Amino acid sequence: MHKVLVIGTGPAGLTAAIYLARANLSPVVIEGLEPGGQLTTTTEVENFPGFPEGIMGPELMDNMRKQAERFGAEFRNGWVEQVDFSKRPFQVTLEGGNVLESETVILSTGASARYLGIPGEQENVGRGVSTCATCDGFFFRGKKLLVVGGGDSAMEEANFLTRFATEVTIVHRREELRASKIMQDRAKANEKIRWALNRTPLEVVTDEGGGQVKGLKVRNNAGAQEELLEADGVFVAIGHTPNTKFLGGAVETDDHGYIVVKPGTTETNVPGVFACGDVQDTRYRQAITAAGSGCMAAMDCEKFLEGSMVHDWSGPTGS
Ligand SMILES: Cc1cc2nc3c(=O)[nH]c(=O)nc-3n(C[C@H](O)[C@H](O)[C@H](O)COP(=O)(O)OP(=O)(O)OC[C@H]3O[C@@H](n4cnc5c(N)ncnc54)[C@H](O)[C@@H]3O)c2cc1C
């Protein structure tokens, strides 16, 4: 039986692993299908403190992993299919049926950005296609941008991007927006924001060499004809899906599937199960905030294992 299992190897899980390993708790870390997490899908990261010249996402994650290994964290390939948190020790079943038992579990499985699923999109992530204005807006100074989506986050991303771009066009497949009135009004009042409503995205178009995004091919639903919306970058803002399906309701989640933690901590409603990073964060979703909450989860877990944690929380609905 293990003392602590960490599920997921993004900044949250790896930071938790570093702290747990240095506290002599011999963490076992399950990598999942995306070892290193979301930052392995990007190029340059310019906002993670400590790297004044920036650092490539995969290199940053490789460094974090090496740091955890150096202090004795054990890594396992594999994907968690199922958990049983109804009794201790907790059971975690990997794909293939291997069952691991542990006194505590840290959930750090992230939240995946939703994509449009159109040609040219995945090939250009990090090279003109982005799902994070805070992360990538800075790379588009003086450029023309598109934001796809009609909800609050699309309005927020578009407003933020006008700090850098000369022009930002919001593309949405319907005439009506889902965003709240206040967010719509803010976007409508912004002189740099244009609108391409009632347009269904069909393809991210690049130049002939494929090195530079040229825009988005869309269908104009009013006349059914195709058009090219020219731009240097396409921001997809249609939401995130937290990776919590495998939990099967074993810990409390909100309506969108995000794990609910006791405010200011990483405690879930199950004593001994902690959550950190994007999987419990509907608001910030940054590498540094994920890493920070990974540190918190490790410290909460240490406290729990030494018996000095008073668990006085059973979730917002008391489950
Ligand atoms: C293209 C892109 C660029 C970005 N750029 C920046 C940036 O410049 N700066 C910044 O601060 N943030 C950036 N972000 C956001 C940042 O990557 C995330 O906020 C951060 O990675 C979240 O960390 P996490 O550890 O919570 O989860 P993730 O990084 O999402 O890691 C989740 C981990 O859980 C594992 N996992 C999932 N399900 C299971 C399962 N069932 N069993 C086992 N393992 C599982 C996955 O394999 C993965 O290892 C970017 C995101 C993207 C997509």
Coordinates of C-alpha atoms and ligand atoms in Angstrom, one line a residue:
M1 CA 0.0 0.0 0.0
H2 CA 1.2 3.5 -0.8
K3 CA 1.0 6.6 1.4
V4 CA 0.0 8.9 -1.4
L5 CA -0.9 8.6 -5.1
V6 CA -0.8 11.6 -7.3
I7 CA -3.0 11.3 -10.4
G8 CA -1.7 13.6 -13.3
T9 CA 1.6 15.1 -14.2
G10 CA 0.9 18.7 -15.1
P11 CA 2.3 21.5 -13.0
A12 CA -0.1 20.7 -10.2
G13 CA 0.7 17.0 -9.9
L14 CA 4.5 17.5 -10.4
T15 CA 4.7 20.3 -7.8
A16 CA 2.8 18.1 -5.3
A17 CA 5.2 15.3 -6.1
I18 CA 8.2 17.5 -5.5
Y19 CA 6.9 18.6 -2.1
L20 CA 5.8 15.1 -1.1
A21 CA 9.0 13.5 -2.1
R22 CA 11.0 16.0 -0.1
A23 CA 8.8 15.3 2.9
N24 CA 9.8 11.6 2.6
L25 CA 6.3 10.4 1.6
S26 CA 7.5 8.4 -1.4
P27 CA 4.7 9.6 -3.8
V28 CA 3.6 7.4 -6.7
V29 CA 2.7 9.5 -9.6
I30 CA 0.4 8.3 -12.4
E31 CA 1.2 10.1 -15.7
G32 CA -2.0 9.7 -17.7
L33 CA -2.2 10.0 -21.5
E34 CA -0.5 13.4 -21.5
P35 CA 2.7 13.1 -19.5
G36 CA 3.7 16.7 -18.5
G37 CA 0.1 17.9 -19.0
Q38 CA -1.2 20.8 -21.2
L39 CA 2.1 22.8 -21.4
T40 CA 3.7 20.0 -23.4
T41 CA 1.3 21.1 -26.2
T42 CA 2.7 24.6 -26.4
T43 CA 5.9 26.3 -27.5
E44 CA 7.2 29.2 -25.5
V45 CA 6.0 30.0 -21.9
E46 CA 6.8 33.5 -21.0
N47 CA 4.9 34.0 -17.7
F48 CA 6.2 31.2 -15.5
P49 CA 8.4 33.0 -12.9
G50 CA 12.1 32.2 -12.9
F51 CA 12.7 32.2 -16.6
P52 CA 13.4 35.7 -17.7
E53 CA 14.0 34.6 -21.3
G54 CA 10.9 32.3 -21.3
I55 CA 11.1 28.5 -21.6
M56 CA 9.6 26.0 -23.9
G57 CA 6.6 24.3 -22.3
P58 CA 7.9 20.7 -22.8
E59 CA 11.3 21.7 -21.3
L60 CA 9.6 23.3 -18.2
M61 CA 7.6 20.1 -17.6
D62 CA 10.6 17.9 -18.1
N63 CA 12.5 20.0 -15.5
M64 CA 9.6 19.6 -13.0
R65 CA 9.6 15.9 -13.5
K66 CA 13.3 15.5 -13.0
Q67 CA 13.1 17.6 -9.9
A68 CA 10.4 15.3 -8.4
E69 CA 12.4 12.2 -9.5
R70 CA 15.6 13.6 -7.8
F71 CA 13.9 13.4 -4.4
G72 CA 12.4 9.9 -5.0
A73 CA 9.0 10.3 -6.6
E74 CA 8.1 7.1 -8.5
F75 CA 6.4 7.5 -11.9
R76 CA 4.0 5.0 -13.4
N77 CA 2.7 5.0 -17.0
G78 CA -1.0 4.6 -17.2
W79 CA -4.5 6.0 -17.1
V80 CA -6.8 5.8 -14.1
E81 CA -10.1 4.3 -15.2
Q82 CA -11.9 4.0 -11.9
V83 CA -11.6 4.9 -8.2
D84 CA -13.1 3.6 -5.0
F85 CA -13.0 6.2 -2.2
S86 CA -15.8 4.6 -0.1
K87 CA -13.3 3.0 2.3
R88 CA -9.7 3.3 3.2
P89 CA -7.2 2.4 1.9
F90 CA -8.5 4.0 -1.3
Q91 CA -8.4 2.0 -4.5
V92 CA -7.4 3.3 -7.8
T93 CA -7.8 1.1 -10.9
L94 CA -5.6 1.7 -13.9
E95 CA -6.5 0.8 -17.5
G96 CA -5.7 -2.9 -17.8
G97 CA -7.1 -3.7 -14.4
N98 CA -4.1 -3.0 -12.1
V99 CA -5.3 -1.8 -8.7
L100 CA -3.2 0.5 -6.5
E101 CA -4.1 1.1 -2.9
S102 CA -3.2 4.2 -1.0
E103 CA -3.9 6.0 2.2
T104 CA -4.4 9.3 0.4
V105 CA -4.9 10.5 -3.1
I106 CA -4.2 13.8 -4.9
L107 CA -6.3 14.5 -7.9
S108 CA -4.5 16.8 -10.5
T109 CA -6.0 15.7 -13.8
G110 CA -6.5 19.1 -15.3
A111 CA -9.3 20.5 -17.5
S112 CA -9.0 20.2 -21.3
A113 CA -9.9 23.2 -23.5
R114 CA -12.6 22.4 -25.9
Y115 CA -11.7 22.6 -29.6
L116 CA -13.8 23.1 -32.7
G117 CA -12.6 19.9 -34.3
I118 CA -12.1 21.5 -37.7
P119 CA -9.2 20.9 -40.2
G120 CA -6.1 23.0 -39.5
E121 CA -6.9 23.5 -35.9
Q122 CA -4.8 21.0 -33.9
E123 CA -1.8 21.3 -36.3
N124 CA -1.6 25.0 -35.5
V125 CA -2.1 25.0 -31.7
G126 CA 0.7 27.1 -30.3
R127 CA 1.4 28.4 -33.8
G128 CA -1.5 30.8 -34.4
V129 CA -4.3 28.8 -32.7
S130 CA -4.7 29.2 -29.0
T131 CA -7.2 28.5 -26.2
C132 CA -5.7 31.0 -23.7
A133 CA -5.6 34.8 -24.2
T134 CA -3.7 35.3 -20.9
C135 CA -1.0 32.9 -22.1
D136 CA -0.7 33.9 -25.7
G137 CA -2.1 37.4 -26.2
F138 CA 1.3 39.0 -25.8
F139 CA 2.6 37.2 -28.9
F140 CA 0.0 39.0 -31.1
R141 CA 1.0 42.6 -30.7
G142 CA -0.2 44.7 -33.7
K143 CA -2.0 41.7 -35.3
K144 CA -5.6 40.9 -36.3
L145 CA -7.3 38.2 -34.3
L146 CA -10.4 36.1 -34.2
V147 CA -12.1 34.8 -31.1
V148 CA -14.5 31.9 -31.6
G149 CA -17.3 31.6 -29.0
G150 CA -20.4 33.4 -27.8
G151 CA -20.2 33.0 -24.0
D152 CA -18.7 35.1 -21.2
S153 CA -15.2 33.7 -21.7
A154 CA -15.2 34.6 -25.4
M155 CA -16.2 38.2 -24.5
E156 CA -13.6 38.3 -21.8
E157 CA -10.8 36.9 -24.0
A158 CA -11.8 39.3 -26.8
N159 CA -11.7 42.3 -24.5
F160 CA -8.3 41.3 -23.1
L161 CA -6.9 40.7 -26.6
T162 CA -7.7 44.2 -27.7
R163 CA -4.8 45.3 -25.5
F164 CA -2.4 43.8 -28.1
A165 CA -4.3 43.3 -31.3
T166 CA -5.3 46.1 -33.8
E167 CA -8.6 44.4 -34.3
V168 CA -10.5 41.4 -32.7
T169 CA -13.5 39.8 -34.4
I170 CA -15.8 37.6 -32.4
V171 CA -17.1 34.7 -34.5
H172 CA -20.2 32.8 -33.3
R173 CA -22.3 30.3 -35.1
R174 CA -25.6 31.9 -34.0
E175 CA -27.0 35.4 -34.1
E176 CA -27.6 35.5 -30.4
L177 CA -24.8 35.3 -27.8
R178 CA -24.8 33.2 -24.7
A179 CA -22.8 35.7 -22.8
S180 CA -24.3 37.7 -19.9
K181 CA -25.6 41.2 -20.9
I182 CA -22.9 43.0 -19.0
M183 CA -20.2 41.1 -20.8
Q184 CA -21.9 41.6 -24.2
D185 CA -22.3 45.3 -23.5
R186 CA -18.6 45.6 -22.5
A187 CA -17.5 43.9 -25.8
K188 CA -19.9 46.0 -27.9
A189 CA -18.6 49.2 -26.4
N190 CA -15.0 48.2 -27.3
E191 CA -14.1 50.0 -30.5
K192 CA -11.5 47.4 -31.5
I193 CA -14.1 44.5 -31.4
R194 CA -15.9 43.5 -34.6
W195 CA -18.6 40.8 -35.0
A196 CA -19.0 37.9 -37.4
L197 CA -22.2 36.3 -36.1
N198 CA -24.2 33.5 -37.6
R199 CA -20.9 32.0 -39.0
T200 CA -20.0 28.4 -38.6
P201 CA -16.2 27.8 -38.5
L202 CA -15.1 25.3 -41.2
E203 CA -11.3 25.4 -41.3
V204 CA -8.2 27.2 -40.0
V205 CA -6.4 28.4 -43.1
T206 CA -2.7 28.8 -43.3
D207 CA -0.3 30.1 -46.0
E208 CA 1.0 27.7 -48.6
G209 CA 4.0 26.6 -46.5
G210 CA 1.6 26.0 -43.6
G211 CA 3.8 28.1 -41.3
Q212 CA 1.5 31.1 -40.8
V213 CA -2.2 31.2 -39.9
K214 CA -4.1 33.4 -42.5
G215 CA -7.6 33.1 -41.1
L216 CA -10.7 31.1 -40.6
K217 CA -12.9 29.7 -43.3
V218 CA -16.6 30.0 -42.2
R219 CA -20.0 29.3 -43.6
N220 CA -22.3 32.4 -43.5
N221 CA -25.4 30.7 -42.2
A222 CA -27.6 33.5 -43.6
G223 CA -26.7 32.9 -47.2
A224 CA -24.9 29.5 -46.8
Q225 CA -21.9 30.8 -48.7
E226 CA -18.3 30.3 -47.5
E227 CA -16.0 33.2 -46.6
L228 CA -12.5 33.6 -45.3
L229 CA -12.2 35.8 -42.2
E230 CA -8.6 37.0 -42.4
A231 CA -6.5 37.0 -39.2
D232 CA -3.1 36.3 -37.8
G233 CA -4.4 34.2 -34.9
V234 CA -7.5 32.3 -33.9
F235 CA -8.5 32.1 -30.2
V236 CA -10.9 29.3 -29.5
A237 CA -13.0 30.2 -26.4
I238 CA -15.8 27.6 -26.2
G239 CA -15.1 26.3 -22.7
H240 CA -13.1 23.7 -20.8
T241 CA -14.0 20.1 -19.7
P242 CA -12.6 19.0 -16.4
N243 CA -11.1 15.5 -16.5
T244 CA -13.2 14.0 -13.8
K245 CA -15.3 11.4 -15.5
F246 CA -13.2 8.6 -14.2
L247 CA -14.2 9.6 -10.6
G248 CA -17.8 8.4 -11.2
G249 CA -19.1 10.8 -8.5
A250 CA -16.6 9.6 -5.9
V251 CA -16.0 13.2 -4.8
E252 CA -18.3 16.1 -5.0
T253 CA -18.1 18.1 -8.3
D254 CA -20.0 21.2 -9.4
D255 CA -22.6 21.3 -12.3
H256 CA -19.8 21.5 -14.9
G257 CA -17.8 18.6 -13.4
Y258 CA -15.1 20.6 -11.6
I259 CA -14.1 19.2 -8.2
V260 CA -15.3 21.3 -5.3
V261 CA -12.7 22.0 -2.6
K262 CA -13.1 23.6 0.8
P263 CA -12.4 27.3 0.1
G264 CA -8.8 28.2 0.7
T265 CA -7.6 24.5 0.9
T266 CA -7.4 21.5 -1.4
E267 CA -9.6 19.3 0.7
T268 CA -12.4 17.5 -1.2
N269 CA -15.5 16.2 0.6
V270 CA -13.7 12.9 1.1
P271 CA -11.2 13.1 4.0
G272 CA -7.8 12.1 2.6
V273 CA -8.6 13.0 -1.0
F274 CA -7.2 16.3 -2.2
A275 CA -7.6 18.2 -5.5
C276 CA -5.3 20.8 -7.1
G277 CA -4.7 22.6 -10.4
D278 CA -7.2 23.2 -13.2
V279 CA -9.4 20.3 -12.2
Q280 CA -10.7 22.4 -9.3
D281 CA -10.1 25.9 -10.8
T282 CA -12.9 27.5 -12.8
R283 CA -11.2 30.9 -12.8
Y284 CA -7.5 31.2 -13.2
R285 CA -6.3 28.0 -15.0
Q286 CA -2.6 29.0 -15.3
A287 CA 0.5 26.9 -14.8
I288 CA 1.7 29.0 -11.8
T289 CA -1.7 28.8 -10.1
A290 CA -1.8 25.0 -10.8
A291 CA 1.7 24.6 -9.3
G292 CA 0.8 26.7 -6.3
S293 CA -2.2 24.6 -5.5
G294 CA -0.1 21.5 -6.0
C295 CA 2.1 22.7 -3.2
M296 CA -1.0 23.3 -1.1
A297 CA -2.3 19.8 -1.8
A298 CA 1.0 18.2 -0.8
M299 CA 1.1 20.2 2.5
D300 CA -2.6 19.4 3.2
C301 CA -1.8 15.7 2.5
E302 CA 1.2 15.7 4.9
K303 CA -0.9 17.2 7.6
F304 CA -3.6 14.6 7.1
L305 CA -1.1 11.7 7.2
E306 CA 0.5 12.9 10.4
G307 CA -3.0 12.9 11.9
S308 CA -3.1 16.7 12.6
M309 CA -5.8 17.6 10.1
V310 CA -9.2 18.3 11.5
H311 CA -11.6 17.4 8.7
D312 CA -14.6 19.6 9.3
W313 CA -15.9 19.9 5.8
S314 CA -18.1 17.6 3.9
G315 CA -18.7 19.6 0.7
P316 CA -21.0 22.5 0.0
T317 CA -24.0 20.2 0.0
G318 CA -22.8 18.3 3.0
S319 CA -22.4 15.1 1.1
Ligands
LIG1 C1 -1.8 25.4 -25.7 C2 -1.7 25.9 -24.2 C3 -0.8 26.9 -23.9 C4 -0.8 27.3 -22.5 N1 0.1 28.3 -22.2 C5 0.2 28.7 -20.9 C6 1.2 29.7 -20.6 O1 1.9 30.2 -21.4 N2 1.3 30.0 -19.3 C7 0.4 29.5 -18.3 O2 0.6 29.8 -17.1 N3 -0.5 28.5 -18.6 C8 -0.6 28.1 -19.9 N4 -1.6 27.2 -20.3 C9 -2.4 26.7 -19.2 C10 -1.7 25.6 -18.4 O3 -1.1 24.7 -19.3 C11 -2.6 24.9 -17.4 O4 -3.2 25.9 -16.6 C12 -1.9 23.9 -16.5 O5 -1.2 23.0 -17.4 C13 -2.8 23.2 -15.6 O6 -2.0 22.3 -14.9 P1 -2.7 21.0 -14.2 O7 -1.5 20.3 -13.5 O8 -3.8 21.4 -13.4 O9 -3.3 20.1 -15.4 P2 -2.7 19.6 -16.8 O10 -1.5 20.3 -17.2 O11 -3.9 19.6 -17.6 O12 -2.3 18.1 -16.5 C14 -3.3 17.1 -16.3 C15 -2.6 15.8 -16.1 O13 -3.5 14.8 -15.7 C16 -3.4 13.6 -16.5 N5 -4.7 12.9 -16.5 C17 -5.9 13.3 -16.9 N6 -6.8 12.4 -16.7 C18 -6.2 11.3 -16.2 C19 -6.6 10.0 -15.7 N7 -7.8 9.6 -15.8 N8 -5.6 9.2 -15.2 C20 -4.3 9.6 -15.1 N9 -3.9 10.8 -15.5 C21 -4.8 11.7 -16.0 C22 -2.9 14.1 -17.8 O14 -2.2 13.1 -18.5 C23 -1.9 15.2 -17.4 O15 -0.7 14.7 -17.1 C24 -1.6 26.8 -21.6 C25 -2.5 25.7 -21.9 C26 -2.6 25.3 -23.2 C27 -3.5 24.2 -23.6

